[in-house]
mmCIF file of C-alpha atoms in Angstrom:
data_model
loop_
_atom_site.group_PDB
_atom_site.id
_atom_site.type_symbol
_atom_site.label_atom_id
_atom_site.label_comp_id
_atom_site.label_asym_id
_atom_site.label_seq_id
_atom_site.Cartn_x
_atom_site.Cartn_y
_atom_site.Cartn_z
ATOM 1 C CA MET A 84 -21.948 -35.950 33.690
ATOM 2 C CA LYS A 85 -18.973 -35.516 31.423
ATOM 3 C CA GLY A 86 -15.928 -33.656 32.652
ATOM 4 C CA LYS A 87 -15.035 -30.226 31.394
ATOM 5 C CA THR A 88 -13.931 -30.547 27.776
ATOM 6 C CA THR A 89 -12.639 -28.325 25.044
ATOM 7 C CA MET A 90 -16.166 -28.137 23.710
ATOM 8 C CA SER A 91 -17.613 -26.559 26.856
ATOM 9 C CA PHE A 92 -18.455 -23.406 24.951
ATOM 10 C CA PHE A 93 -21.211 -25.273 23.040
ATOM 11 C CA ASN A 94 -23.690 -24.120 25.673
ATOM 12 C CA ASN A 95 -22.546 -20.528 25.320
ATOM 13 C CA TRP A 96 -25.169 -18.198 23.827
ATOM 14 C CA VAL A 97 -22.546 -16.974 21.377
ATOM 15 C CA PHE A 98 -22.253 -20.411 19.821
ATOM 16 C CA GLN A 99 -26.028 -20.732 19.663
ATOM 17 C CA GLU A 100 -26.042 -17.547 17.596
ATOM 18 C CA VAL A 101 -23.405 -19.108 15.329
ATOM 19 C CA LEU A 102 -25.571 -22.186 14.831
ATOM 20 C CA GLN A 103 -28.586 -20.046 13.933
ATOM 21 C CA SER A 104 -26.490 -18.084 11.449
ATOM 22 C CA MET A 105 -25.222 -21.290 9.870
ATOM 23 C CA ARG A 106 -28.732 -22.705 9.517
ATOM 24 C CA LYS A 107 -29.565 -19.619 7.456
ATOM 25 C CA THR A 108 -26.412 -20.276 5.368
ATOM 26 C CA SER A 109 -24.922 -17.043 6.599
ATOM 27 C CA TYR A 110 -21.209 -16.745 7.217
ATOM 28 C CA THR A 111 -21.630 -14.340 10.129
ATOM 29 C CA PHE A 112 -19.823 -15.865 13.075
ATOM 30 C CA HIS A 113 -20.146 -13.810 16.250
ATOM 31 C CA ILE A 114 -17.249 -15.427 18.068
ATOM 32 C CA SER A 115 -16.385 -13.848 21.369
ATOM 33 C CA PHE A 116 -13.216 -14.056 23.387
ATOM 34 C CA PHE A 117 -14.648 -17.150 25.139
ATOM 35 C CA VAL A 118 -14.024 -19.158 21.965
ATOM 36 C CA VAL A 119 -10.516 -17.905 21.147
ATOM 37 C CA PRO A 120 -8.643 -20.533 23.245
ATOM 38 C CA GLN A 121 -10.571 -23.318 21.524
ATOM 39 C CA LEU A 122 -9.826 -21.854 18.088
ATOM 40 C CA ALA A 123 -6.158 -21.489 18.992
ATOM 41 C CA LEU A 124 -6.091 -25.185 19.935
ATOM 42 C CA TRP A 125 -7.802 -26.062 16.667
ATOM 43 C CA GLN A 126 -5.287 -24.015 14.689
ATOM 44 C CA ARG A 127 -2.339 -25.800 16.326
ATOM 45 C CA GLN A 128 -3.751 -29.345 16.337
ATOM 46 C CA PRO A 129 -6.798 -29.643 14.046
ATOM 47 C CA THR A 130 -6.983 -33.454 14.007
ATOM 48 C CA GLN A 131 -6.814 -33.744 17.788
ATOM 49 C CA PHE A 132 -9.460 -31.030 18.135
ATOM 50 C CA LEU A 133 -11.806 -32.724 15.663
ATOM 51 C CA SER A 134 -11.442 -36.074 17.401
ATOM 52 C CA ARG A 135 -12.454 -34.443 20.699
ATOM 53 C CA SER A 136 -15.394 -32.636 19.090
ATOM 54 C CA ARG A 137 -17.333 -35.608 17.762
ATOM 55 C CA ASP A 138 -20.185 -34.760 20.128
ATOM 56 C CA GLY A 139 -20.505 -31.487 18.211
ATOM 57 C CA GLY A 140 -21.889 -33.344 15.217
ATOM 58 C CA PRO A 141 -21.691 -32.325 11.572
ATOM 59 C CA ILE A 142 -22.708 -28.706 12.177
ATOM 60 C CA PHE A 143 -19.494 -28.062 14.130
ATOM 61 C CA ASN A 144 -17.414 -29.565 11.327
ATOM 62 C CA VAL A 145 -19.131 -27.170 8.904
ATOM 63 C CA LEU A 146 -18.184 -24.281 11.198
ATOM 64 C CA LEU A 147 -14.556 -25.384 11.165
ATOM 65 C CA GLN A 148 -14.571 -25.663 7.375
ATOM 66 C CA HIS A 149 -15.953 -22.137 6.980
ATOM 67 C CA LEU A 150 -13.478 -20.657 9.440
ATOM 68 C CA HIS A 151 -10.642 -22.430 7.653
ATOM 69 C CA PHE A 152 -11.952 -21.131 4.305
ATOM 70 C CA LEU A 153 -12.172 -17.546 5.496
ATOM 71 C CA HIS A 154 -8.715 -17.498 6.983
ATOM 72 C CA PRO A 155 -5.970 -20.122 6.910
ATOM 73 C CA PRO A 156 -4.714 -21.490 10.227
ATOM 74 C CA MET A 157 -2.240 -19.219 11.961
ATOM 75 C CA SER A 158 0.405 -19.686 14.580
ATOM 76 C CA SER A 159 -0.774 -18.095 17.794
ATOM 77 C CA LYS A 160 2.685 -16.561 18.219
ATOM 78 C CA THR A 161 2.713 -14.651 14.920
ATOM 79 C CA GLU A 162 -0.837 -13.452 14.380
ATOM 80 C CA ARG A 163 -1.307 -9.694 14.481
ATOM 81 C CA ALA A 164 -4.227 -7.317 13.984
ATOM 82 C CA CYS A 165 -4.028 -4.197 11.817
ATOM 83 C CA MET A 166 -4.625 -1.133 14.000
ATOM 84 C CA LEU A 167 -6.457 0.667 11.191
ATOM 85 C CA CYS A 168 -8.926 -1.964 9.935
ATOM 86 C CA GLY A 169 -8.631 -4.764 12.533
ATOM 87 C CA ILE A 170 -7.989 -7.695 10.165
ATOM 88 C CA ILE A 171 -6.033 -10.554 11.735
ATOM 89 C CA GLN A 172 -3.199 -12.136 9.748
ATOM 90 C CA PRO A 173 0.150 -13.770 10.464
ATOM 91 C CA TYR A 174 3.132 -11.396 10.596
ATOM 92 C CA ARG A 175 4.617 -13.016 7.483
ATOM 93 C CA ARG A 176 1.456 -12.345 5.481
ATOM 94 C CA PHE A 177 1.573 -8.648 6.399
ATOM 95 C CA LEU A 178 5.204 -8.628 5.276
ATOM 96 C CA GLU A 179 4.650 -10.491 1.992
ATOM 97 C CA VAL A 180 1.318 -9.138 0.716
ATOM 98 C CA GLY A 181 0.373 -6.415 3.188
ATOM 99 C CA CYS A 182 -3.067 -5.641 4.524
ATOM 100 C CA PRO A 183 -5.903 -6.350 2.065
ATOM 101 C CA ASN A 184 -7.748 -3.228 3.258
ATOM 102 C CA CYS A 185 -5.025 -0.721 4.166
ATOM 103 C CA GLU A 186 -2.077 -1.519 1.899
ATOM 104 C CA SER A 187 -2.622 1.562 -0.261
ATOM 105 C CA VAL A 188 -2.166 3.857 2.756
ATOM 106 C CA LEU A 189 0.047 1.943 5.216
ATOM 107 C CA HIS A 190 2.373 0.080 2.789
ATOM 108 C CA TYR A 191 3.145 -3.012 4.873
ATOM 109 C CA ALA A 192 4.380 -5.264 2.058
ATOM 110 C CA ASP A 193 8.168 -5.533 1.754
ATOM 111 C CA ASN A 194 8.600 -2.746 4.306
ATOM 112 C CA GLU A 195 11.664 -3.434 6.411
ATOM 113 C CA ASP A 196 11.642 -0.244 8.508
ATOM 114 C CA GLY A 197 9.189 -1.351 11.206
ATOM 115 C CA GLN A 198 5.882 -0.356 9.609
ATOM 116 C CA ILE A 199 4.328 -3.706 10.550
ATOM 117 C CA GLN A 200 5.547 -3.411 14.149
ATOM 118 C CA ASP A 201 4.203 0.157 14.396
ATOM 119 C CA CYS A 202 0.817 -0.391 12.746
ATOM 120 C CA THR A 203 -0.203 -3.884 13.878
ATOM 121 C CA SER A 204 -0.638 -5.364 17.331
ATOM 122 C CA PRO A 205 -0.269 -8.903 18.672
ATOM 123 C CA ALA A 206 -2.684 -7.961 21.487
ATOM 124 C CA PHE A 207 -6.326 -8.103 20.422
ATOM 125 C CA GLU A 208 -9.616 -9.405 21.798
ATOM 126 C CA GLY A 209 -12.528 -11.190 20.175
ATOM 127 C CA LEU A 210 -12.967 -12.500 16.656
ATOM 128 C CA VAL A 211 -15.584 -11.787 14.022
ATOM 129 C CA ALA A 212 -15.564 -13.639 10.713
ATOM 130 C CA LEU A 213 -16.735 -11.429 7.866
ATOM 131 C CA GLY A 214 -17.976 -13.095 4.680
ATOM 132 C CA ASP A 215 -19.079 -11.637 1.374
ATOM 133 C CA ASP A 216 -22.761 -12.255 2.116
ATOM 134 C CA ASN A 217 -22.922 -10.657 5.578
ATOM 135 C CA LYS A 218 -21.342 -7.252 5.111
ATOM 136 C CA ALA A 219 -24.670 -5.582 5.917
ATOM 137 C CA SER A 220 -24.959 -7.247 9.336
ATOM 138 C CA TRP A 221 -25.197 -5.098 12.446
ATOM 139 C CA VAL A 222 -21.912 -6.542 13.702
ATOM 140 C CA ALA A 223 -20.065 -5.461 10.553
ATOM 141 C CA ARG A 224 -21.577 -1.975 10.760
ATOM 142 C CA TRP A 225 -20.848 -1.702 14.501
ATOM 143 C CA LEU A 226 -17.178 -2.627 13.967
ATOM 144 C CA ARG A 227 -17.054 -0.489 10.799
ATOM 145 C CA ILE A 228 -15.782 -3.386 8.697
ATOM 146 C CA ASP A 229 -18.755 -3.578 6.304
ATOM 147 C CA SER A 230 -16.694 -2.225 3.378
ATOM 148 C CA PHE A 231 -13.650 -4.440 3.981
ATOM 149 C CA VAL A 232 -12.637 -7.773 2.428
ATOM 150 C CA ALA A 233 -13.788 -11.089 3.884
ATOM 151 C CA GLY A 234 -11.653 -12.429 6.729
ATOM 152 C CA LEU A 235 -11.210 -12.598 10.489
ATOM 153 C CA TYR A 236 -11.376 -9.275 12.340
ATOM 154 C CA ALA A 237 -10.570 -8.340 15.923
ATOM 155 C CA VAL A 238 -13.313 -6.773 18.023
ATOM 156 C CA LYS A 239 -10.723 -4.754 19.943
ATOM 157 C CA VAL A 240 -7.077 -4.067 18.992
ATOM 158 C CA ASN A 241 -4.837 -2.898 21.819
ATOM 159 C CA GLY A 242 -2.558 -0.007 20.927
ATOM 160 C CA LYS A 243 -2.718 3.105 18.768
ATOM 161 C CA LEU A 244 -1.011 4.181 15.584
ATOM 162 C CA PRO A 245 2.078 6.387 16.040
ATOM 163 C CA PRO A 246 1.523 10.163 15.632
ATOM 164 C CA HIS A 247 3.506 10.369 12.369
ATOM 165 C CA ILE A 248 1.281 7.690 10.788
ATOM 166 C CA ILE A 249 -1.872 9.474 11.995
ATOM 167 C CA SER A 250 -0.671 12.739 10.427
ATOM 168 C CA GLU A 251 0.060 10.908 7.138
ATOM 169 C CA LEU A 252 -3.482 9.518 7.199
ATOM 170 C CA GLU A 253 -4.920 12.990 7.854
ATOM 171 C CA ASP A 254 -2.919 14.325 4.885
ATOM 172 C CA GLN A 255 -4.753 11.731 2.758
ATOM 173 C CA ASN A 256 -8.140 12.749 4.266
ATOM 174 C CA ILE A 257 -8.456 9.466 6.164
ATOM 175 C CA SER A 258 -9.980 9.685 9.620
ATOM 176 C CA TYR A 259 -8.316 7.362 12.146
ATOM 177 C CA ARG A 260 -10.510 5.860 14.848
ATOM 178 C CA PRO A 261 -8.565 3.753 17.384
ATOM 179 C CA ARG A 262 -9.856 0.191 17.731
ATOM 180 C CA ASP A 263 -8.801 -0.105 21.377
ATOM 181 C CA GLY A 264 -12.120 1.069 22.794
ATOM 182 C CA SER A 265 -10.943 4.598 23.613
ATOM 183 C CA ALA A 266 -12.851 6.312 20.777
ATOM 184 C CA GLU A 267 -16.238 7.762 21.676
ATOM 185 C CA ASP A 268 -19.052 8.030 19.128
#
């Protein structure tokens, strides 16, 4: 019996769901928080991770290619999740181009007065990769990301928007629903 390896999550039911999705050529990846440490290792050292994952076969390499396509590798120290839409990006990307979903209302790009610090969080749980062909999936509808751009989204984002931002959103007729699990349907 092999020792515990980085690829121990292969037996996880979540990964089995990923494999089934990939066989149907869907880009829906239901990746839970069990997989995040492995993805963080892959993002820091992709060649070392691939060399340890040879037992995963070609299907795992396809998964890595799709994840890399949907979102470029990030430093685990700088990635943040938007508190309004939940997309995960590096801090620098929020600063340079803003949020692809919320830029028109939150104005992250080139904002030096703390907007990114106030409206994004480095503390989030779970990952869901949204592609153009799976926006109608139950996961996308459940997370309310079915109308957003393709990318990696957090299942849960810790923290809430400041009251002055919430009032600005209400002035624009935008309903804010916290992504920290405190909102009741």
